[in-house]
Amino acid sequence: MSFTERYGEEIHNIKKFVIRGLIILAAVLIIGGLVKNVPAGHVGVVYNKLTGGINTKEFHNGKEGLWFGVPFFQTVKPIPITDQSISIGEKTWAKDAKGLTFGWGNTIRYKITPSQAAELTKTKGFGYEGMILSIFESESNELFSLYNQENISLNSSFLSQALKEKIQKRIDLESDGLLLKPGYIKILAVDLHEVVYSPEIESYLINKERRKNEAEQQLHDFEAKKLASETTIMEAEANKKRTEIELQTITITEKQKIDLAAYPLQKEAEAKAEAIRQIA
């Protein structure tokens, strides 16, 4: 018996199984390419795989939903339209007004305008966060070059707001005013934290803090001495008043003694004077 006669039926069954598997796989791929889910908090942007073009039409506007397209030719890219943040893992370094280098941590919070998501990806591509970071680096270097780094922490709220406004202005200038309009990305906040000073400034700040502590200690000592002096003066005034009262008491007592001693003599003189009047 030949190999074909012996295993022909098994080979036929394997072929049918493989063909069915390929059909199922093709169906899955077609359905997968035909239907895409856009999650909540996103808009769908249609991307043409052949031309690389993007249709300027968003889908579902932040609500979860299904999209149907042409398999192998089109797909949909979900673009988040909720608040997003870019946390820069490493420190950003710049030079201050003195030309000294310092670094700080950054978090940029932004939001894409839903109706401009497709226009954004069509004109700037899907790497728009790189554009935000590039603008941030340029504007932060320019802004911080106006300040001494030892004052950065003290003015962090003001600088964060100023940097937010400068970045927003630059982003708006990136729009063409036709397809992509100003406000396509809204910068919500720029958080500055964890300032790292240059060694020169670090030493300066340490000495400044030491001098501040010494001045505060001197002021404390002066206030303590002033309080002790005022207490001494108050005690002296109290002692003086007590002495005056004692002297007054002593004077009154001595006067009373003199009056008591003179009283009998006064009475005797008065009696003699009365006797003389009677004789007369």
PDB file of C-alpha atoms in Angstrom:
ATOM      1  CA  MET A   1       0.000   0.000   0.000  1.00  0.00           C
ATOM      2  CA  SER A   2       1.389   3.360  -1.048  1.00  0.00           C
ATOM      3  CA  PHE A   3       1.888   6.322   1.297  1.00  0.00           C
ATOM      4  CA  THR A   4      -0.911   8.274  -0.413  1.00  0.00           C
ATOM      5  CA  GLU A   5      -3.334   5.379  -0.127  1.00  0.00           C
ATOM      6  CA  ARG A   6      -2.443   4.837   3.499  1.00  0.00           C
ATOM      7  CA  TYR A   7      -2.402   8.491   4.721  1.00  0.00           C
ATOM      8  CA  GLY A   8      -4.440  10.213   2.031  1.00  0.00           C
ATOM      9  CA  GLU A   9      -7.503  10.769   4.206  1.00  0.00           C
ATOM     10  CA  GLU A  10      -5.431  12.183   7.087  1.00  0.00           C
ATOM     11  CA  ILE A  11      -3.611  14.546   4.703  1.00  0.00           C
ATOM     12  CA  HIS A  12      -6.930  15.682   3.268  1.00  0.00           C
ATOM     13  CA  ASN A  13      -8.281  16.392   6.760  1.00  0.00           C
ATOM     14  CA  ILE A  14      -5.146  18.369   7.670  1.00  0.00           C
ATOM     15  CA  LYS A  15      -5.487  20.460   4.530  1.00  0.00           C
ATOM     16  CA  LYS A  16      -9.124  21.231   5.352  1.00  0.00           C
ATOM     17  CA  PHE A  17      -8.138  22.167   8.904  1.00  0.00           C
ATOM     18  CA  VAL A  18      -5.369  24.499   7.684  1.00  0.00           C
ATOM     19  CA  ILE A  19      -7.653  26.115   5.095  1.00  0.00           C
ATOM     20  CA  ARG A  20     -10.356  26.666   7.721  1.00  0.00           C
ATOM     21  CA  GLY A  21      -7.779  28.165  10.061  1.00  0.00           C
ATOM     22  CA  LEU A  22      -6.551  30.528   7.371  1.00  0.00           C
ATOM     23  CA  ILE A  23     -10.122  31.548   6.574  1.00  0.00           C
ATOM     24  CA  ILE A  24     -10.839  32.235  10.248  1.00  0.00           C
ATOM     25  CA  LEU A  25      -7.578  34.181  10.609  1.00  0.00           C
ATOM     26  CA  ALA A  26      -8.358  36.252   7.504  1.00  0.00           C
ATOM     27  CA  ALA A  27     -11.854  36.943   8.858  1.00  0.00           C
ATOM     28  CA  VAL A  28     -10.431  38.051  12.202  1.00  0.00           C
ATOM     29  CA  LEU A  29      -7.941  40.341  10.474  1.00  0.00           C
ATOM     30  CA  ILE A  30     -10.615  41.795   8.222  1.00  0.00           C
ATOM     31  CA  ILE A  31     -13.033  42.344  11.081  1.00  0.00           C
ATOM     32  CA  GLY A  32     -10.212  43.722  13.208  1.00  0.00           C
ATOM     33  CA  GLY A  33      -9.329  46.161  10.446  1.00  0.00           C
ATOM     34  CA  LEU A  34     -12.956  46.968   9.811  1.00  0.00           C
ATOM     35  CA  VAL A  35     -13.968  47.714  13.418  1.00  0.00           C
ATOM     36  CA  LYS A  36     -11.991  49.741  15.944  1.00  0.00           C
ATOM     37  CA  ASN A  37     -12.994  50.796  19.428  1.00  0.00           C
ATOM     38  CA  VAL A  38     -12.441  54.413  20.487  1.00  0.00           C
ATOM     39  CA  PRO A  39     -12.201  54.461  24.314  1.00  0.00           C
ATOM     40  CA  ALA A  40     -13.879  57.069  26.471  1.00  0.00           C
ATOM     41  CA  GLY A  41     -11.919  60.288  26.886  1.00  0.00           C
ATOM     42  CA  HIS A  42     -10.587  60.054  23.320  1.00  0.00           C
ATOM     43  CA  VAL A  43     -11.524  61.100  19.824  1.00  0.00           C
ATOM     44  CA  GLY A  44     -10.893  58.876  16.844  1.00  0.00           C
ATOM     45  CA  VAL A  45      -8.699  60.180  14.039  1.00  0.00           C
ATOM     46  CA  VAL A  46      -8.817  58.298  10.718  1.00  0.00           C
ATOM     47  CA  TYR A  47      -5.382  57.414   9.332  1.00  0.00           C
ATOM     48  CA  ASN A  48      -4.823  56.258   5.735  1.00  0.00           C
ATOM     49  CA  LYS A  49      -2.199  53.508   5.803  1.00  0.00           C
ATOM     50  CA  LEU A  50      -1.346  53.798   2.132  1.00  0.00           C
ATOM     51  CA  THR A  51      -0.828  57.541   1.840  1.00  0.00           C
ATOM     52  CA  GLY A  52      -0.105  58.328   5.477  1.00  0.00           C
ATOM     53  CA  GLY A  53      -2.767  61.017   5.316  1.00  0.00           C
ATOM     54  CA  ILE A  54      -5.213  61.919   8.065  1.00  0.00           C
ATOM     55  CA  ASN A  55      -8.842  62.802   7.523  1.00  0.00           C
ATOM     56  CA  THR A  56      -9.815  65.981   9.368  1.00  0.00           C
ATOM     57  CA  LYS A  57     -12.819  64.458  11.034  1.00  0.00           C
ATOM     58  CA  GLU A  58     -13.000  63.308  14.640  1.00  0.00           C
ATOM     59  CA  PHE A  59     -15.202  60.496  15.924  1.00  0.00           C
ATOM     60  CA  HIS A  60     -17.230  60.078  19.135  1.00  0.00           C
ATOM     61  CA  ASN A  61     -15.945  63.330  20.762  1.00  0.00           C
ATOM     62  CA  GLY A  62     -14.746  61.756  23.989  1.00  0.00           C
ATOM     63  CA  LYS A  63     -17.410  59.065  24.264  1.00  0.00           C
ATOM     64  CA  GLU A  64     -16.610  55.395  23.842  1.00  0.00           C
ATOM     65  CA  GLY A  65     -17.756  53.957  20.538  1.00  0.00           C
ATOM     66  CA  LEU A  66     -16.981  51.805  17.500  1.00  0.00           C
ATOM     67  CA  TRP A  67     -15.528  52.960  14.198  1.00  0.00           C
ATOM     68  CA  PHE A  68     -15.932  51.136  10.880  1.00  0.00           C
ATOM     69  CA  GLY A  69     -13.363  51.601   8.125  1.00  0.00           C
ATOM     70  CA  VAL A  70     -11.741  49.954   5.126  1.00  0.00           C
ATOM     71  CA  PRO A  71      -9.530  47.030   6.250  1.00  0.00           C
ATOM     72  CA  PHE A  72      -5.818  47.232   5.398  1.00  0.00           C
ATOM     73  CA  PHE A  73      -6.279  50.761   4.030  1.00  0.00           C
ATOM     74  CA  GLN A  74      -7.617  52.733   6.964  1.00  0.00           C
ATOM     75  CA  THR A  75      -7.308  52.652  10.713  1.00  0.00           C
ATOM     76  CA  VAL A  76      -8.357  54.920  13.543  1.00  0.00           C
ATOM     77  CA  LYS A  77      -5.967  56.427  16.087  1.00  0.00           C
ATOM     78  CA  PRO A  78      -7.416  57.278  19.518  1.00  0.00           C
ATOM     79  CA  ILE A  79      -6.237  60.756  20.627  1.00  0.00           C
ATOM     80  CA  PRO A  80      -6.729  61.607  24.332  1.00  0.00           C
ATOM     81  CA  ILE A  81      -8.697  64.792  24.985  1.00  0.00           C
ATOM     82  CA  THR A  82      -8.651  64.648  28.786  1.00  0.00           C
ATOM     83  CA  ASP A  83      -6.023  66.462  30.887  1.00  0.00           C
ATOM     84  CA  GLN A  84      -2.563  65.120  30.045  1.00  0.00           C
ATOM     85  CA  SER A  85       0.811  65.647  31.680  1.00  0.00           C
ATOM     86  CA  ILE A  86       4.426  65.424  30.611  1.00  0.00           C
ATOM     87  CA  SER A  87       6.765  64.719  33.514  1.00  0.00           C
ATOM     88  CA  ILE A  88      10.377  65.247  32.587  1.00  0.00           C
ATOM     89  CA  GLY A  89      12.248  62.432  34.326  1.00  0.00           C
ATOM     90  CA  GLU A  90      15.612  64.166  34.354  1.00  0.00           C
ATOM     91  CA  LYS A  91      16.323  67.706  35.429  1.00  0.00           C
ATOM     92  CA  THR A  92      16.064  70.548  32.927  1.00  0.00           C
ATOM     93  CA  TRP A  93      19.247  72.622  32.944  1.00  0.00           C
ATOM     94  CA  ALA A  94      19.583  76.299  32.115  1.00  0.00           C
ATOM     95  CA  LYS A  95      21.756  79.315  32.893  1.00  0.00           C
ATOM     96  CA  ASP A  96      20.648  82.144  35.128  1.00  0.00           C
ATOM     97  CA  ALA A  97      21.348  85.886  34.873  1.00  0.00           C
ATOM     98  CA  LYS A  98      24.870  85.292  36.224  1.00  0.00           C
ATOM     99  CA  GLY A  99      25.572  82.610  33.627  1.00  0.00           C
ATOM    100  CA  LEU A 100      25.613  79.885  36.286  1.00  0.00           C
ATOM    101  CA  THR A 101      23.971  76.555  35.474  1.00  0.00           C
ATOM    102  CA  PHE A 102      21.131  75.146  37.565  1.00  0.00           C
ATOM    103  CA  GLY A 103      18.467  72.488  37.125  1.00  0.00           C
ATOM    104  CA  TRP A 104      14.893  71.794  38.149  1.00  0.00           C
ATOM    105  CA  GLY A 105      12.156  69.196  37.743  1.00  0.00           C
ATOM    106  CA  ASN A 106       9.164  69.910  35.493  1.00  0.00           C
ATOM    107  CA  THR A 107       5.646  68.756  34.876  1.00  0.00           C
ATOM    108  CA  ILE A 108       3.676  70.224  31.973  1.00  0.00           C
ATOM    109  CA  ARG A 109      -0.099  69.729  32.013  1.00  0.00           C
ATOM    110  CA  TYR A 110      -2.041  70.267  28.792  1.00  0.00           C
ATOM    111  CA  LYS A 111      -5.241  69.369  26.984  1.00  0.00           C
ATOM    112  CA  ILE A 112      -6.052  68.913  23.282  1.00  0.00           C
ATOM    113  CA  THR A 113      -9.150  70.701  21.947  1.00  0.00           C
ATOM    114  CA  PRO A 114     -11.385  67.829  20.709  1.00  0.00           C
ATOM    115  CA  SER A 115     -12.415  69.553  17.469  1.00  0.00           C
ATOM    116  CA  GLN A 116      -8.762  70.148  16.550  1.00  0.00           C
ATOM    117  CA  ALA A 117      -7.350  66.675  17.274  1.00  0.00           C
ATOM    118  CA  ALA A 118      -7.405  65.552  13.633  1.00  0.00           C
ATOM    119  CA  GLU A 119      -5.995  68.860  12.412  1.00  0.00           C
ATOM    120  CA  LEU A 120      -3.245  68.628  15.016  1.00  0.00           C
ATOM    121  CA  THR A 121      -2.136  65.156  13.974  1.00  0.00           C
ATOM    122  CA  LYS A 122      -2.469  66.060  10.286  1.00  0.00           C
ATOM    123  CA  THR A 123      -0.143  69.079  10.568  1.00  0.00           C
ATOM    124  CA  LYS A 124       2.139  68.069  13.470  1.00  0.00           C
ATOM    125  CA  GLY A 125       1.926  64.286  13.413  1.00  0.00           C
ATOM    126  CA  PHE A 126       1.420  62.066  16.452  1.00  0.00           C
ATOM    127  CA  GLY A 127       4.604  63.324  18.125  1.00  0.00           C
ATOM    128  CA  TYR A 128       3.064  66.626  19.223  1.00  0.00           C
ATOM    129  CA  GLU A 129       4.416  66.179  22.766  1.00  0.00           C
ATOM    130  CA  GLY A 130       7.897  66.578  21.311  1.00  0.00           C
ATOM    131  CA  MET A 131       6.812  69.963  19.957  1.00  0.00           C
ATOM    132  CA  ILE A 132       5.582  70.987  23.421  1.00  0.00           C
ATOM    133  CA  LEU A 133       8.872  69.935  25.020  1.00  0.00           C
ATOM    134  CA  SER A 134      10.930  71.762  22.403  1.00  0.00           C
ATOM    135  CA  ILE A 135       8.972  74.984  22.977  1.00  0.00           C
ATOM    136  CA  PHE A 136       9.240  74.521  26.749  1.00  0.00           C
ATOM    137  CA  GLU A 137      13.016  74.167  26.594  1.00  0.00           C
ATOM    138  CA  SER A 138      13.414  77.274  24.430  1.00  0.00           C
ATOM    139  CA  GLU A 139      11.081  79.477  26.476  1.00  0.00           C
ATOM    140  CA  SER A 140      12.374  78.322  29.869  1.00  0.00           C
ATOM    141  CA  ASN A 141      15.985  79.047  28.889  1.00  0.00           C
ATOM    142  CA  GLU A 142      15.021  82.547  27.787  1.00  0.00           C
ATOM    143  CA  LEU A 143      12.907  83.245  30.894  1.00  0.00           C
ATOM    144  CA  PHE A 144      15.332  81.954  33.505  1.00  0.00           C
ATOM    145  CA  SER A 145      18.261  83.815  31.980  1.00  0.00           C
ATOM    146  CA  LEU A 146      16.641  86.961  33.436  1.00  0.00           C
ATOM    147  CA  TYR A 147      16.779  85.757  37.063  1.00  0.00           C
ATOM    148  CA  ASN A 148      19.389  84.783  39.618  1.00  0.00           C
ATOM    149  CA  GLN A 149      18.863  81.155  40.472  1.00  0.00           C
ATOM    150  CA  GLU A 150      18.798  81.773  44.227  1.00  0.00           C
ATOM    151  CA  ASN A 151      15.508  83.634  43.620  1.00  0.00           C
ATOM    152  CA  ILE A 152      13.893  80.910  41.493  1.00  0.00           C
ATOM    153  CA  SER A 153      12.279  79.039  44.411  1.00  0.00           C
ATOM    154  CA  LEU A 154      11.013  82.269  45.966  1.00  0.00           C
ATOM    155  CA  ASN A 155       9.307  83.227  42.684  1.00  0.00           C
ATOM    156  CA  SER A 156       8.291  79.751  41.506  1.00  0.00           C
ATOM    157  CA  SER A 157       4.547  80.559  41.320  1.00  0.00           C
ATOM    158  CA  PHE A 158       5.147  83.691  39.251  1.00  0.00           C
ATOM    159  CA  LEU A 159       7.659  81.945  36.985  1.00  0.00           C
ATOM    160  CA  SER A 160       5.351  78.952  36.471  1.00  0.00           C
ATOM    161  CA  GLN A 161       2.538  81.246  35.352  1.00  0.00           C
ATOM    162  CA  ALA A 162       4.843  83.312  33.126  1.00  0.00           C
ATOM    163  CA  LEU A 163       6.259  80.161  31.509  1.00  0.00           C
ATOM    164  CA  LYS A 164       2.752  78.761  30.951  1.00  0.00           C
ATOM    165  CA  GLU A 165       1.726  81.949  29.117  1.00  0.00           C
ATOM    166  CA  LYS A 166       4.901  82.039  26.999  1.00  0.00           C
ATOM    167  CA  ILE A 167       4.514  78.381  25.954  1.00  0.00           C
ATOM    168  CA  GLN A 168       0.840  78.906  25.083  1.00  0.00           C
ATOM    169  CA  LYS A 169       1.724  81.913  22.936  1.00  0.00           C
ATOM    170  CA  ARG A 170       4.404  79.960  21.054  1.00  0.00           C
ATOM    171  CA  ILE A 171       2.076  77.003  20.507  1.00  0.00           C
ATOM    172  CA  ASP A 172      -0.614  79.290  19.107  1.00  0.00           C
ATOM    173  CA  LEU A 173       1.959  80.769  16.712  1.00  0.00           C
ATOM    174  CA  GLU A 174       2.539  77.243  15.361  1.00  0.00           C
ATOM    175  CA  SER A 175      -1.020  77.194  13.970  1.00  0.00           C
ATOM    176  CA  ASP A 176      -1.676  78.225  10.378  1.00  0.00           C
ATOM    177  CA  GLY A 177      -4.976  79.921  11.253  1.00  0.00           C
ATOM    178  CA  LEU A 178      -6.771  77.931   8.556  1.00  0.00           C
ATOM    179  CA  LEU A 179      -6.681  74.200   9.200  1.00  0.00           C
ATOM    180  CA  LEU A 180      -5.044  74.414  12.609  1.00  0.00           C
ATOM    181  CA  LYS A 181      -6.418  77.244  14.725  1.00  0.00           C
ATOM    182  CA  PRO A 182      -4.973  78.883  17.883  1.00  0.00           C
ATOM    183  CA  GLY A 183      -6.005  77.029  21.019  1.00  0.00           C
ATOM    184  CA  TYR A 184      -5.644  73.561  19.481  1.00  0.00           C
ATOM    185  CA  ILE A 185      -3.587  72.718  22.563  1.00  0.00           C
ATOM    186  CA  LYS A 186      -4.316  74.355  25.906  1.00  0.00           C
ATOM    187  CA  ILE A 187      -1.459  74.546  28.395  1.00  0.00           C
ATOM    188  CA  LEU A 188      -3.119  74.097  31.790  1.00  0.00           C
ATOM    189  CA  ALA A 189      -0.107  74.513  34.076  1.00  0.00           C
ATOM    190  CA  VAL A 190       3.665  74.288  34.280  1.00  0.00           C
ATOM    191  CA  ASP A 191       4.915  72.999  37.632  1.00  0.00           C
ATOM    192  CA  LEU A 192       8.500  73.739  38.658  1.00  0.00           C
ATOM    193  CA  HIS A 193      10.002  71.767  41.530  1.00  0.00           C
ATOM    194  CA  GLU A 194      13.198  70.260  42.962  1.00  0.00           C
ATOM    195  CA  VAL A 195      15.547  73.106  42.090  1.00  0.00           C
ATOM    196  CA  VAL A 196      19.203  72.026  41.985  1.00  0.00           C
ATOM    197  CA  TYR A 197      21.622  74.931  42.392  1.00  0.00           C
ATOM    198  CA  SER A 198      25.124  75.237  40.988  1.00  0.00           C
ATOM    199  CA  PRO A 199      27.936  74.573  43.539  1.00  0.00           C
ATOM    200  CA  GLU A 200      28.773  78.300  43.680  1.00  0.00           C
ATOM    201  CA  ILE A 201      25.205  79.254  44.512  1.00  0.00           C
ATOM    202  CA  GLU A 202      24.812  76.300  46.873  1.00  0.00           C
ATOM    203  CA  SER A 203      27.772  77.606  48.893  1.00  0.00           C
ATOM    204  CA  TYR A 204      26.374  81.146  48.705  1.00  0.00           C
ATOM    205  CA  LEU A 205      22.968  80.016  49.973  1.00  0.00           C
ATOM    206  CA  ILE A 206      24.527  78.038  52.825  1.00  0.00           C
ATOM    207  CA  ASN A 207      26.540  81.091  53.923  1.00  0.00           C
ATOM    208  CA  LYS A 208      23.495  83.310  53.481  1.00  0.00           C
ATOM    209  CA  GLU A 209      21.435  81.023  55.686  1.00  0.00           C
ATOM    210  CA  ARG A 210      24.231  80.927  58.274  1.00  0.00           C
ATOM    211  CA  ARG A 211      24.442  84.735  58.321  1.00  0.00           C
ATOM    212  CA  LYS A 212      20.681  84.932  58.624  1.00  0.00           C
ATOM    213  CA  ASN A 213      20.706  82.558  61.602  1.00  0.00           C
ATOM    214  CA  GLU A 214      23.529  84.526  63.226  1.00  0.00           C
ATOM    215  CA  ALA A 215      21.640  87.801  62.745  1.00  0.00           C
ATOM    216  CA  GLU A 216      18.499  86.274  64.205  1.00  0.00           C
ATOM    217  CA  GLN A 217      20.490  84.993  67.197  1.00  0.00           C
ATOM    218  CA  GLN A 218      22.022  88.434  67.731  1.00  0.00           C
ATOM    219  CA  LEU A 219      18.583  90.018  67.570  1.00  0.00           C
ATOM    220  CA  HIS A 220      17.311  87.456  70.051  1.00  0.00           C
ATOM    221  CA  ASP A 221      20.201  88.176  72.430  1.00  0.00           C
ATOM    222  CA  PHE A 222      19.618  91.926  72.097  1.00  0.00           C
ATOM    223  CA  GLU A 223      15.920  91.536  72.835  1.00  0.00           C
ATOM    224  CA  ALA A 224      16.753  89.354  75.861  1.00  0.00           C
ATOM    225  CA  LYS A 225      19.196  91.946  77.209  1.00  0.00           C
ATOM    226  CA  LYS A 226      16.692  94.733  76.549  1.00  0.00           C
ATOM    227  CA  LEU A 227      14.014  92.804  78.440  1.00  0.00           C
ATOM    228  CA  ALA A 228      16.413  92.169  81.343  1.00  0.00           C
ATOM    229  CA  SER A 229      17.330  95.885  81.449  1.00  0.00           C
ATOM    230  CA  GLU A 230      13.673  96.926  81.411  1.00  0.00           C
ATOM    231  CA  THR A 231      12.973  94.460  84.226  1.00  0.00           C
ATOM    232  CA  THR A 232      15.843  95.906  86.273  1.00  0.00           C
ATOM    233  CA  ILE A 233      14.508  99.444  85.739  1.00  0.00           C
ATOM    234  CA  MET A 234      11.008  98.378  86.765  1.00  0.00           C
ATOM    235  CA  GLU A 235      12.351  96.710  89.920  1.00  0.00           C
ATOM    236  CA  ALA A 236      14.358  99.865  90.777  1.00  0.00           C
ATOM    237  CA  GLU A 237      11.256 102.029  90.308  1.00  0.00           C
ATOM    238  CA  ALA A 238       9.284  99.685  92.563  1.00  0.00           C
ATOM    239  CA  ASN A 239      12.001  99.801  95.234  1.00  0.00           C
ATOM    240  CA  LYS A 240      12.083 103.599  95.024  1.00  0.00           C
ATOM    241  CA  LYS A 241       8.315 103.805  95.529  1.00  0.00           C
ATOM    242  CA  ARG A 242       8.463 101.436  98.486  1.00  0.00           C
ATOM    243  CA  THR A 243      11.215 103.563 100.053  1.00  0.00           C
ATOM    244  CA  GLU A 244       9.190 106.744  99.593  1.00  0.00           C
ATOM    245  CA  ILE A 245       6.175 105.129 101.242  1.00  0.00           C
ATOM    246  CA  GLU A 246       8.321 103.921 104.146  1.00  0.00           C
ATOM    247  CA  LEU A 247       9.787 107.417 104.611  1.00  0.00           C
ATOM    248  CA  GLN A 248       6.317 108.930 104.646  1.00  0.00           C
ATOM    249  CA  THR A 249       5.239 106.390 107.245  1.00  0.00           C
ATOM    250  CA  ILE A 250       8.287 107.096 109.386  1.00  0.00           C
ATOM    251  CA  THR A 251       7.684 110.909 109.195  1.00  0.00           C
ATOM    252  CA  ILE A 252       4.063 110.564 110.270  1.00  0.00           C
ATOM    253  CA  THR A 253       5.017 108.337 113.191  1.00  0.00           C
ATOM    254  CA  GLU A 254       7.681 110.749 114.487  1.00  0.00           C
ATOM    255  CA  LYS A 255       5.253 113.693 114.279  1.00  0.00           C
ATOM    256  CA  GLN A 256       2.707 111.742 116.282  1.00  0.00           C
ATOM    257  CA  LYS A 257       5.328 111.073 118.992  1.00  0.00           C
ATOM    258  CA  ILE A 258       6.181 114.811 119.247  1.00  0.00           C
ATOM    259  CA  ASP A 259       2.506 115.734 119.450  1.00  0.00           C
ATOM    260  CA  LEU A 260       1.902 113.199 122.228  1.00  0.00           C
ATOM    261  CA  ALA A 261       4.880 114.509 124.233  1.00  0.00           C
ATOM    262  CA  ALA A 262       3.755 118.122 123.916  1.00  0.00           C
ATOM    263  CA  TYR A 263       0.138 117.442 124.798  1.00  0.00           C
ATOM    264  CA  PRO A 264       0.524 117.552 128.680  1.00  0.00           C
ATOM    265  CA  LEU A 265       2.531 120.780 128.551  1.00  0.00           C
ATOM    266  CA  GLN A 266      -0.101 122.322 126.294  1.00  0.00           C
ATOM    267  CA  LYS A 267      -2.852 121.342 128.739  1.00  0.00           C
ATOM    268  CA  GLU A 268      -0.887 122.758 131.721  1.00  0.00           C
ATOM    269  CA  ALA A 269      -0.362 126.061 129.922  1.00  0.00           C
ATOM    270  CA  GLU A 270      -4.036 126.241 129.077  1.00  0.00           C
ATOM    271  CA  ALA A 271      -4.977 125.619 132.773  1.00  0.00           C
ATOM    272  CA  LYS A 272      -2.680 128.378 134.029  1.00  0.00           C
ATOM    273  CA  ALA A 273      -4.049 130.805 131.502  1.00  0.00           C
ATOM    274  CA  GLU A 274      -7.627 130.006 132.670  1.00  0.00           C
ATOM    275  CA  ALA A 275      -6.699 130.534 136.361  1.00  0.00           C
ATOM    276  CA  ILE A 276      -5.193 133.920 135.615  1.00  0.00           C
ATOM    277  CA  ARG A 277      -8.348 134.995 133.806  1.00  0.00           C
ATOM    278  CA  GLN A 278     -10.500 133.977 136.775  1.00  0.00           C
ATOM    279  CA  ILE A 279      -8.349 135.964 139.302  1.00  0.00           C
ATOM    280  CA  ALA A 280      -8.472 138.953 137.081  1.00  0.00           C
TER     281      ALA A 280
END
